Short mmCIF file of C-alpha atoms in Angstrom, two decimals:
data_model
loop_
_atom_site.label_atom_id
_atom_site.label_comp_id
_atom_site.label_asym_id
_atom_site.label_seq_id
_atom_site.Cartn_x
_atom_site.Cartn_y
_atom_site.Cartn_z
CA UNK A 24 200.87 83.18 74.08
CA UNK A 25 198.28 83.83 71.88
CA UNK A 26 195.46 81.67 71.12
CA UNK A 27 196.56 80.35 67.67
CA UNK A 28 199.81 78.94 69.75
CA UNK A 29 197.77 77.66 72.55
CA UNK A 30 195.82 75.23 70.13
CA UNK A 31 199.07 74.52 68.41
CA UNK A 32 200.52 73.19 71.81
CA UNK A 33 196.89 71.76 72.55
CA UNK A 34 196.73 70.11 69.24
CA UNK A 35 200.15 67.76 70.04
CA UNK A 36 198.99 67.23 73.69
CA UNK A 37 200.95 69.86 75.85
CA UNK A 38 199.08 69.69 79.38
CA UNK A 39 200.15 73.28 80.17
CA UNK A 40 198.79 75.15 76.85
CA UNK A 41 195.47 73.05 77.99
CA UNK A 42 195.67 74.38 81.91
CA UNK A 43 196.28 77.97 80.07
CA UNK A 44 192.89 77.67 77.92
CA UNK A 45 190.73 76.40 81.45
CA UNK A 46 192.82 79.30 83.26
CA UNK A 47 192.25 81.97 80.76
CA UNK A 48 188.42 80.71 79.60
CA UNK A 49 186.43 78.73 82.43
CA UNK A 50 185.22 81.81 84.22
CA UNK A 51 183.86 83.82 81.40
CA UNK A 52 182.30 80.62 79.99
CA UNK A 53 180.89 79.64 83.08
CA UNK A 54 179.10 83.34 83.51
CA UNK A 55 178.03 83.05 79.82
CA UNK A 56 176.84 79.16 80.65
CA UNK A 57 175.10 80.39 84.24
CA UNK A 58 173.27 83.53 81.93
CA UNK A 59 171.70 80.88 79.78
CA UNK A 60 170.52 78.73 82.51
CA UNK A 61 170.12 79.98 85.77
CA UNK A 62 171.87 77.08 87.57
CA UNK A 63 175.25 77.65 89.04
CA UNK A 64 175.69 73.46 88.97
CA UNK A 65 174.63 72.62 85.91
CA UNK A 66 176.67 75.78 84.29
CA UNK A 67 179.81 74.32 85.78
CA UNK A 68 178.88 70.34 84.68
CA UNK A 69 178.53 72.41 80.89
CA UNK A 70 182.36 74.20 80.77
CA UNK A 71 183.63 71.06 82.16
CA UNK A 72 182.15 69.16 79.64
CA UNK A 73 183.22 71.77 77.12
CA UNK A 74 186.88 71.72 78.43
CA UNK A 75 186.33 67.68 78.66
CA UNK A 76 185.61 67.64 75.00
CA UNK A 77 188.55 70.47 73.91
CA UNK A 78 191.33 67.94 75.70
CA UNK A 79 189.72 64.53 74.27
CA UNK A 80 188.97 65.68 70.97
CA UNK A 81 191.97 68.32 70.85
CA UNK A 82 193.53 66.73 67.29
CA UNK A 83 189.96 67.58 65.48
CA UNK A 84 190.17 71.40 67.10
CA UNK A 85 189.21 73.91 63.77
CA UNK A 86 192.56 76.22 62.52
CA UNK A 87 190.74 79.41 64.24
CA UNK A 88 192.10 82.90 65.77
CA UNK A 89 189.05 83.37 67.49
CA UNK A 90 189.43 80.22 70.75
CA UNK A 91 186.83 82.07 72.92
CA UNK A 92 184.41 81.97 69.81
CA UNK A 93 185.05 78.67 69.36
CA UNK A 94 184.59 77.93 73.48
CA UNK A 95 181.60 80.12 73.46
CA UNK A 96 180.14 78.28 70.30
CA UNK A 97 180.69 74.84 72.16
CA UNK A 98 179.08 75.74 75.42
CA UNK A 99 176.36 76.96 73.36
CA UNK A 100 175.78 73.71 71.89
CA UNK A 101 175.85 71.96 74.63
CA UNK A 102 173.49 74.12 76.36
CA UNK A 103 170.95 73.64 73.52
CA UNK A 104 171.71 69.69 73.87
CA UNK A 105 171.07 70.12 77.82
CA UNK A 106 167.79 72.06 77.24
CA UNK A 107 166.35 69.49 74.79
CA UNK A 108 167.54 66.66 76.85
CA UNK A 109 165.63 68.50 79.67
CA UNK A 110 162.59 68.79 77.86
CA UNK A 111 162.49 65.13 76.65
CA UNK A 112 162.58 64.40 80.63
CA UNK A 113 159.86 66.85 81.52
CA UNK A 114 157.96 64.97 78.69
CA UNK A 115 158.44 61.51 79.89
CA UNK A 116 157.80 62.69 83.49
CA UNK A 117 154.57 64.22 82.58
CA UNK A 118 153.68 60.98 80.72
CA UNK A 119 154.49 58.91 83.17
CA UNK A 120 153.01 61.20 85.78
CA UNK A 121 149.30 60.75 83.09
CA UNK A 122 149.92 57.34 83.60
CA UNK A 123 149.96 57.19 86.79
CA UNK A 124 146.51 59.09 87.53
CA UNK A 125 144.70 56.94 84.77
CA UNK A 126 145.74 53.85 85.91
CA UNK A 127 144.59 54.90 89.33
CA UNK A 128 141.41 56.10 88.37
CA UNK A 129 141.10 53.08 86.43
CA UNK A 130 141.82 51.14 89.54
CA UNK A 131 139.22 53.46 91.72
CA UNK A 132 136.31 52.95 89.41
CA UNK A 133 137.23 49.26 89.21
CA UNK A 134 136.86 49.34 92.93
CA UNK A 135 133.44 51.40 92.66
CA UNK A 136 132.15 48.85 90.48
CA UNK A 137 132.47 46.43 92.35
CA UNK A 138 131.13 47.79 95.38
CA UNK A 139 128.40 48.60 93.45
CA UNK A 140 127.81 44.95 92.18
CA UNK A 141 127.96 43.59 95.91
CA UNK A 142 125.03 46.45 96.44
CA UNK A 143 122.97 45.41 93.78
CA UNK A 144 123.57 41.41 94.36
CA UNK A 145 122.57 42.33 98.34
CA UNK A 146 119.79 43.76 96.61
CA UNK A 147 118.54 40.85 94.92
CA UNK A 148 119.36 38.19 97.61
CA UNK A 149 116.89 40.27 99.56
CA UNK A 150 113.75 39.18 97.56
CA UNK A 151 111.51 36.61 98.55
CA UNK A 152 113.55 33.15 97.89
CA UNK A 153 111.42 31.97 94.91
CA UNK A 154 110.98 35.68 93.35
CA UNK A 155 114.59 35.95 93.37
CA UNK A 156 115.26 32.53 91.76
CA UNK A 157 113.26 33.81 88.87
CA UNK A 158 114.65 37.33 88.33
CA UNK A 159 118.41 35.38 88.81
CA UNK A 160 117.31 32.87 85.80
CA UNK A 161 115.73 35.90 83.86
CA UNK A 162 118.56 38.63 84.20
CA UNK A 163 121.78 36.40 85.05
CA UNK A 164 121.24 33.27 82.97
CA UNK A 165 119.50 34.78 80.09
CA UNK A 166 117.00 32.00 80.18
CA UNK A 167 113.46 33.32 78.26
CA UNK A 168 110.19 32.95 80.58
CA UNK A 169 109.02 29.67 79.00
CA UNK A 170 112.45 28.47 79.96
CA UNK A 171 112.30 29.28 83.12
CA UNK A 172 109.04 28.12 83.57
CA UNK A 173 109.78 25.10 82.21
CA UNK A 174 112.75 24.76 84.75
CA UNK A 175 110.64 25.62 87.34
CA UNK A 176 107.59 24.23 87.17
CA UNK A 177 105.45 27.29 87.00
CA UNK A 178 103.59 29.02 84.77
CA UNK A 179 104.56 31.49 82.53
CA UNK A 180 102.11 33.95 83.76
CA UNK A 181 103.78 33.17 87.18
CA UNK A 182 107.61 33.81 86.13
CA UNK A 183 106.30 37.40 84.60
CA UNK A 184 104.40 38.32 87.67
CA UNK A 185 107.62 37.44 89.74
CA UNK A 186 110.08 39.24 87.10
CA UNK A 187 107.36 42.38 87.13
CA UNK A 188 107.29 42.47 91.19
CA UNK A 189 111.25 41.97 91.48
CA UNK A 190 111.44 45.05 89.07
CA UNK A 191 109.02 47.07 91.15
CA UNK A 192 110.90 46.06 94.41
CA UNK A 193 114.66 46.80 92.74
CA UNK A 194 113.96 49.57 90.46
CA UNK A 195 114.00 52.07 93.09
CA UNK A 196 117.24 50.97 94.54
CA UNK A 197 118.95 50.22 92.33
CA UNK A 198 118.13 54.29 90.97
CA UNK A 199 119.17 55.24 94.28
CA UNK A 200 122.55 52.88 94.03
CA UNK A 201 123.38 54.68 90.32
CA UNK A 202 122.59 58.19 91.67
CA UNK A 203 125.47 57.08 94.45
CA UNK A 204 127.73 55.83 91.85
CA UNK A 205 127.50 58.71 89.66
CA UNK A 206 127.89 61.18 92.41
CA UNK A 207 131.01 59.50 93.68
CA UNK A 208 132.60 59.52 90.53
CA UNK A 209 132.29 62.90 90.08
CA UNK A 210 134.22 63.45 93.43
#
């Protein structure tokens, strides 16, 4: 039979023109499909599909002489549909994969900042007891000097000499704690 008979037969249902078409056409499509993709597995999911299609949709088959154009044509579209689909994955996978790495070197420097809080508060709780009362009320409350000397008790000339030696005892550290940080971050 030619081909124009086998979609004839195909078009009112006849099982054996359709076994003729997947006997006559699978292997060529499936080189043509493997050409195209490189993968023997996903070639033969394609002219299955294709021959899936040709029996489910077999009353909307075009009037053609040319079947293996028309098989060819198919596979080809649904190659192009598989590539797309397969780039829309590799898309979200590389999204998700972006996601991934920022939210864990969001979590990382969350950690690192913290750390690096505990450091500087171990700092601080090292000062004398009433030095360190001051420079807490100065740099953790906000409070101005008068205020704190007000709180306190002291003078003002007192809460500046305390802020001014807490500086002079913390500055260096606290350098050395940022050159730390920095450096760590980089790695």
């Amino acid at each position: 039979m030619n081909d124009t008979e086998l979609i004839t037969l195909l078009r009112s249902g006849d099982r054996g023109a359709y076994t003729e078409i997947y006997r006559r056409y699978k292997g060529i499509l499936l080189i043509h499909a493997y050409k195209k993709l490189g993968d023997f597995e996903e070639a033969k999911d394609i002219v299955q599909e294709t021959f899936s299609f040709l029996w489910k949709d077999r009353d909307e088959i075009p009037d053609t002489k040319n079947l293996a154009g028309f098989l060819y044509t198919v596979v080809r579209n649904k190659i192009l549909n598989y590539i797309e689909h397969k780039k829309v994955e590799s898309k979200y996978a590389s999204s998700f994969i972006q996601f991934i790495a920022d939210e864990n070197h969001l979590t990382d420097f969350l950690i690192r900042e913290k750390e690096l809080v505990a450091l500087i508060d171990k700092e601080i709780n090292a000062l004398p007891e009433k030095m360190k009362e001051v420079f807490v009320l100065s740099r953790k409350g906000n409070l101005s000097h008068k205020e704190i000397a007000d709180k306190l008790n002291i003078s003002v000339f007192t809460v500046k000499n305390h802020i001014k030696s807490a500086l002079k005892t913390l500055r260096p550290k606290f350098e050395l704690l940022i050159m730390v940080s920095i450096l760590l971050n980089l790695y």
